[in-house]
């Protein structure tokens, strides 16, 4: 029996995994963590604004595929990438191929990847580490804003769809992947790899946290997810390299912008306090 019978099963696994991350990362009841998130949404306009902005950029990512279908631009750079890289991905897949590894890799690709993003938001919110929360929001926005133009004007198909010796192994664990998961990501939305860039961004930001578990676990997860994009036959080496650069740049920009906002916020608060005293 396949671990993922449908996207509904995958969603349940994501929710359970986020809850597990939250428990380990905070040692608190996940309902308390969810409550802190709801409280911030209803009591902080700044928090709500950032959260809505994040949802908006994710919505634009969905629109990208709709817009792409209406474009008359029909370039395809897959052959050029293949001529440079050759059998790199095929060699990795054939060397490591194992049924158990396929299931584990599929779980990390489909479940752990979004769970780390959601878990980061949950943990930083509960700990009231607003700097890292804002950094996550900005980093995710930068990742999508920079990647989307490449998806529109530099289309590269996934490795398995082009290379004759590479198989989409995730189908062994998630048979309906193409029907259920594909609407979230186009076949030619390869360069750069968002699985790589977002994982790297979450890792760079997590290292700045004081949470011992999270600052070790997230970078380790990012490294394994990078392996999965090759092993499962999805991304090219160039996709990964571009994703690493994008992830580092996006996270650093996110952290810098978050630090600037907190400084401005503190100055504004001090100014209001001084005015009240006067």
Coordinates of C-alpha atoms in Angstrom, one line a residue:
X1 CA 0.0 0.0 0.0
X2 CA 1.3 3.4 -0.9
X3 CA 2.0 5.9 2.0
X4 CA 0.2 8.7 0.1
X5 CA -3.1 7.5 -1.4
X6 CA -4.1 11.1 -2.2
X7 CA -3.4 14.7 -1.4
X8 CA -5.8 14.5 1.5
X9 CA -3.5 11.9 3.1
X10 CA -0.5 14.1 2.5
X11 CA -2.3 17.1 4.1
X12 CA -3.1 15.0 7.2
X13 CA 0.6 14.0 7.4
X14 CA 1.6 17.7 7.1
X15 CA -0.7 18.7 10.0
X16 CA 0.6 15.9 12.2
X17 CA 4.2 16.6 11.3
X18 CA 3.8 20.4 12.1
X19 CA 2.3 19.4 15.4
X20 CA 5.2 17.1 16.2
X21 CA 7.7 19.8 15.2
X22 CA 5.9 22.3 17.4
X23 CA 5.8 20.0 20.4
X24 CA 9.5 19.1 20.1
X25 CA 10.5 22.7 19.3
X26 CA 8.6 24.4 22.2
X27 CA 7.7 21.5 24.6
X28 CA 4.2 22.9 24.7
X29 CA 0.8 21.7 23.7
X30 CA 0.3 22.4 20.0
X31 CA -3.1 23.9 20.8
X32 CA -1.4 26.6 22.9
X33 CA 0.9 27.3 20.0
X34 CA -2.1 27.6 17.6
X35 CA -3.7 29.9 20.1
X36 CA -0.8 32.2 20.2
X37 CA -0.9 32.4 16.4
X38 CA -4.6 33.3 16.5
X39 CA -4.0 35.9 19.2
X40 CA -1.3 37.6 17.1
X41 CA -3.6 37.6 14.0
X42 CA -6.4 39.4 16.0
X43 CA -4.3 41.7 18.1
X44 CA -1.4 42.8 15.9
X45 CA -2.1 44.7 12.7
X46 CA 1.6 44.4 11.7
X47 CA 1.6 40.6 12.2
X48 CA -1.7 40.3 10.2
X49 CA -0.4 42.5 7.4
X50 CA 2.7 40.3 7.0
X51 CA 0.8 37.1 7.1
X52 CA -1.7 38.3 4.5
X53 CA 1.3 39.5 2.3
X54 CA 2.7 36.0 2.5
X55 CA -0.6 34.4 1.4
X56 CA -0.8 36.9 -1.4
X57 CA 2.6 35.9 -2.9
X58 CA 1.6 32.3 -2.6
X59 CA -1.5 33.1 -4.5
X60 CA 0.5 34.8 -7.2
X61 CA 2.6 31.6 -7.5
X62 CA -0.6 29.8 -8.3
X63 CA -1.6 32.5 -10.9
X64 CA 1.8 32.1 -12.6
X65 CA 0.9 28.7 -14.1
X66 CA -2.4 30.1 -15.3
X67 CA -0.7 33.1 -16.9
X68 CA 2.0 30.9 -18.4
X69 CA -0.6 28.9 -20.3
X70 CA -1.9 32.1 -21.9
X71 CA 1.6 33.2 -23.0
X72 CA 2.8 32.7 -26.6
X73 CA 6.4 32.3 -25.3
X74 CA 7.4 28.7 -26.0
X75 CA 11.1 28.6 -25.2
X76 CA 12.5 25.4 -23.6
X77 CA 16.0 25.3 -22.1
X78 CA 15.9 21.7 -20.9
X79 CA 18.0 20.4 -23.8
X80 CA 20.7 23.0 -23.1
X81 CA 20.8 22.0 -19.4
X82 CA 21.0 18.3 -20.3
X83 CA 23.9 18.9 -22.7
X84 CA 25.8 20.5 -19.8
X85 CA 24.9 18.1 -17.0
X86 CA 24.5 14.8 -18.8
X87 CA 23.9 11.8 -16.5
X88 CA 24.5 13.5 -13.1
X89 CA 21.0 13.0 -11.8
X90 CA 20.6 9.5 -13.4
X91 CA 23.8 8.3 -11.7
X92 CA 22.6 9.5 -8.2
X93 CA 19.2 7.9 -8.7
X94 CA 20.6 4.5 -9.9
X95 CA 23.4 4.4 -7.2
X96 CA 21.1 5.0 -4.2
X97 CA 17.9 3.4 -5.5
X98 CA 16.1 1.7 -2.6
X99 CA 12.4 1.3 -1.9
X100 CA 12.6 2.4 1.7
X101 CA 14.7 5.5 0.7
X102 CA 12.1 6.3 -1.9
X103 CA 9.4 6.4 0.7
X104 CA 11.5 8.5 3.1
X105 CA 12.5 10.9 0.3
X106 CA 8.9 11.3 -0.8
X107 CA 7.8 12.0 2.8
X108 CA 10.5 14.8 3.1
X109 CA 9.7 16.2 -0.4
X110 CA 5.9 16.3 0.1
X111 CA 5.4 16.6 3.9
X112 CA 8.5 17.8 5.7
X113 CA 9.2 20.6 3.2
X114 CA 6.0 22.6 3.9
X115 CA 5.9 21.4 7.6
X116 CA 9.3 23.2 8.2
X117 CA 7.9 26.4 6.8
X118 CA 4.7 26.2 8.8
X119 CA 6.6 25.0 11.9
X120 CA 9.0 27.9 11.6
X121 CA 6.2 30.4 11.7
X122 CA 4.5 28.6 14.6
X123 CA 7.6 28.3 16.7
X124 CA 8.9 31.9 16.1
X125 CA 5.4 33.2 16.8
X126 CA 5.0 31.3 20.0
X127 CA 8.4 32.4 21.2
X128 CA 7.6 35.9 20.2
X129 CA 10.7 36.1 18.1
X130 CA 9.2 38.6 15.7
X131 CA 12.5 39.2 14.0
X132 CA 12.7 35.7 12.7
X133 CA 9.0 35.5 11.9
X134 CA 9.3 38.6 9.7
X135 CA 12.5 37.2 8.3
X136 CA 10.7 34.0 7.2
X137 CA 7.9 36.0 5.6
X138 CA 10.3 38.3 3.7
X139 CA 12.5 35.4 2.7
X140 CA 9.5 33.4 1.3
X141 CA 8.3 36.5 -0.6
X142 CA 11.7 37.1 -2.1
X143 CA 12.1 33.4 -3.1
X144 CA 8.8 33.5 -5.0
X145 CA 9.2 37.0 -6.4
X146 CA 12.6 36.1 -7.9
X147 CA 11.7 32.6 -9.0
X148 CA 8.5 33.4 -10.8
X149 CA 10.1 35.4 -13.7
X150 CA 12.4 32.5 -14.3
X151 CA 9.5 30.1 -14.5
X152 CA 7.8 32.3 -17.0
X153 CA 10.8 33.2 -19.3
X154 CA 13.4 30.5 -18.6
X155 CA 11.3 27.2 -18.6
X156 CA 13.2 24.0 -17.8
X157 CA 11.4 20.7 -17.6
X158 CA 11.9 18.3 -14.7
X159 CA 14.6 15.7 -15.3
X160 CA 12.4 12.6 -15.4
X161 CA 10.3 14.1 -18.2
X162 CA 13.4 14.5 -20.4
X163 CA 16.1 12.1 -19.4
X164 CA 15.5 8.6 -20.8
X165 CA 17.3 6.9 -17.8
X166 CA 15.6 8.9 -15.0
X167 CA 12.4 7.8 -13.4
X168 CA 10.0 9.9 -11.3
X169 CA 10.4 7.7 -8.2
X170 CA 7.9 9.6 -6.1
X171 CA 5.2 7.8 -8.0
X172 CA 6.1 4.6 -6.1
X173 CA 5.1 6.3 -2.9
X174 CA 2.5 8.8 -4.2
X175 CA 0.8 7.2 -7.3
X176 CA -1.5 10.2 -7.8
X177 CA 1.3 12.8 -7.5
X178 CA 0.9 14.0 -11.1
X179 CA -2.9 14.5 -10.6
X180 CA -2.9 15.9 -7.0
X181 CA 0.5 17.7 -6.5
X182 CA 1.2 18.9 -10.1
X183 CA -1.4 21.7 -9.9
X184 CA 0.9 23.3 -7.2
X185 CA 4.0 23.3 -9.5
X186 CA 4.3 23.3 -13.2
X187 CA 6.4 20.7 -15.0
X188 CA 8.7 23.4 -16.4
X189 CA 9.0 25.3 -13.1
X190 CA 12.4 23.8 -12.5
X191 CA 15.0 26.6 -12.5
X192 CA 15.6 27.6 -9.7
X193 CA 14.5 24.8 -7.4
X194 CA 12.2 26.3 -4.8
X195 CA 12.5 23.2 -2.7
X196 CA 16.2 24.0 -2.4
X197 CA 16.0 27.8 -2.1
X198 CA 13.2 27.8 0.6
X199 CA 14.9 25.0 2.5
X200 CA 18.1 26.9 2.5
X201 CA 16.3 30.1 3.6
X202 CA 14.6 28.3 6.5
X203 CA 18.0 26.8 7.5
X204 CA 19.8 30.2 7.5
X205 CA 17.1 31.8 9.5
X206 CA 16.8 28.8 12.0
X207 CA 20.6 29.0 12.8
X208 CA 19.8 32.5 14.1
X209 CA 17.3 31.1 16.6
X210 CA 18.0 30.2 20.2
X211 CA 16.1 26.9 19.8
X212 CA 18.7 24.2 19.9
X213 CA 16.5 21.5 18.2
X214 CA 15.4 23.8 15.4
X215 CA 18.8 25.3 14.6
X216 CA 20.2 21.8 14.1
X217 CA 17.2 20.0 12.6
X218 CA 16.2 22.6 9.9
X219 CA 19.7 22.7 8.3
X220 CA 19.9 18.9 8.4
X221 CA 16.5 18.7 6.8
X222 CA 17.5 21.2 4.1
X223 CA 20.5 19.0 3.2
X224 CA 18.4 15.9 2.9
X225 CA 15.7 17.7 0.8
X226 CA 18.4 18.8 -1.6
X227 CA 19.3 15.1 -2.0
X228 CA 15.7 14.2 -2.6
X229 CA 15.3 16.5 -5.6
X230 CA 18.0 14.5 -7.3
X231 CA 17.1 11.1 -6.0
X232 CA 13.4 11.4 -7.0
X233 CA 14.4 12.5 -10.5
X234 CA 12.9 16.0 -10.3
X235 CA 15.6 18.7 -10.5
X236 CA 18.8 19.3 -12.3
X237 CA 22.1 20.2 -10.7
X238 CA 21.8 23.7 -12.1
X239 CA 18.4 24.1 -10.4
X240 CA 19.9 23.2 -7.1
X241 CA 22.9 25.6 -7.5
X242 CA 20.6 28.5 -8.4
X243 CA 18.3 27.5 -5.5
X244 CA 21.2 27.6 -3.0
X245 CA 22.2 31.1 -4.2
X246 CA 18.5 32.3 -4.1
X247 CA 18.0 30.8 -0.7
X248 CA 21.0 32.5 0.8
X249 CA 20.3 35.8 -0.8
X250 CA 16.6 35.7 0.2
X251 CA 17.2 34.8 3.8
X252 CA 19.9 37.4 4.3
X253 CA 17.6 40.1 2.7
X254 CA 14.8 38.9 4.9
X255 CA 16.9 39.1 8.1
X256 CA 18.2 42.5 7.2
X257 CA 14.8 43.8 6.4
X258 CA 13.3 42.3 9.6
X259 CA 16.1 43.9 11.7
X260 CA 15.4 47.3 10.1
X261 CA 11.7 47.0 10.8
X262 CA 12.2 46.1 14.4
X263 CA 14.6 49.0 14.9
X264 CA 12.1 51.4 13.3
X265 CA 9.3 49.9 15.5
X266 CA 11.3 50.4 18.7
X267 CA 12.1 54.0 17.7
X268 CA 8.4 54.7 17.0
X269 CA 7.5 53.2 20.4
X270 CA 10.0 55.2 22.3
X271 CA 8.9 58.4 20.5
X272 CA 5.2 57.7 21.5
X273 CA 6.3 57.1 25.1
X274 CA 8.3 60.3 25.2
X275 CA 5.3 62.3 23.8
X276 CA 3.1 60.8 26.4
X277 CA 5.5 61.8 29.2
X278 CA 5.6 65.3 27.9

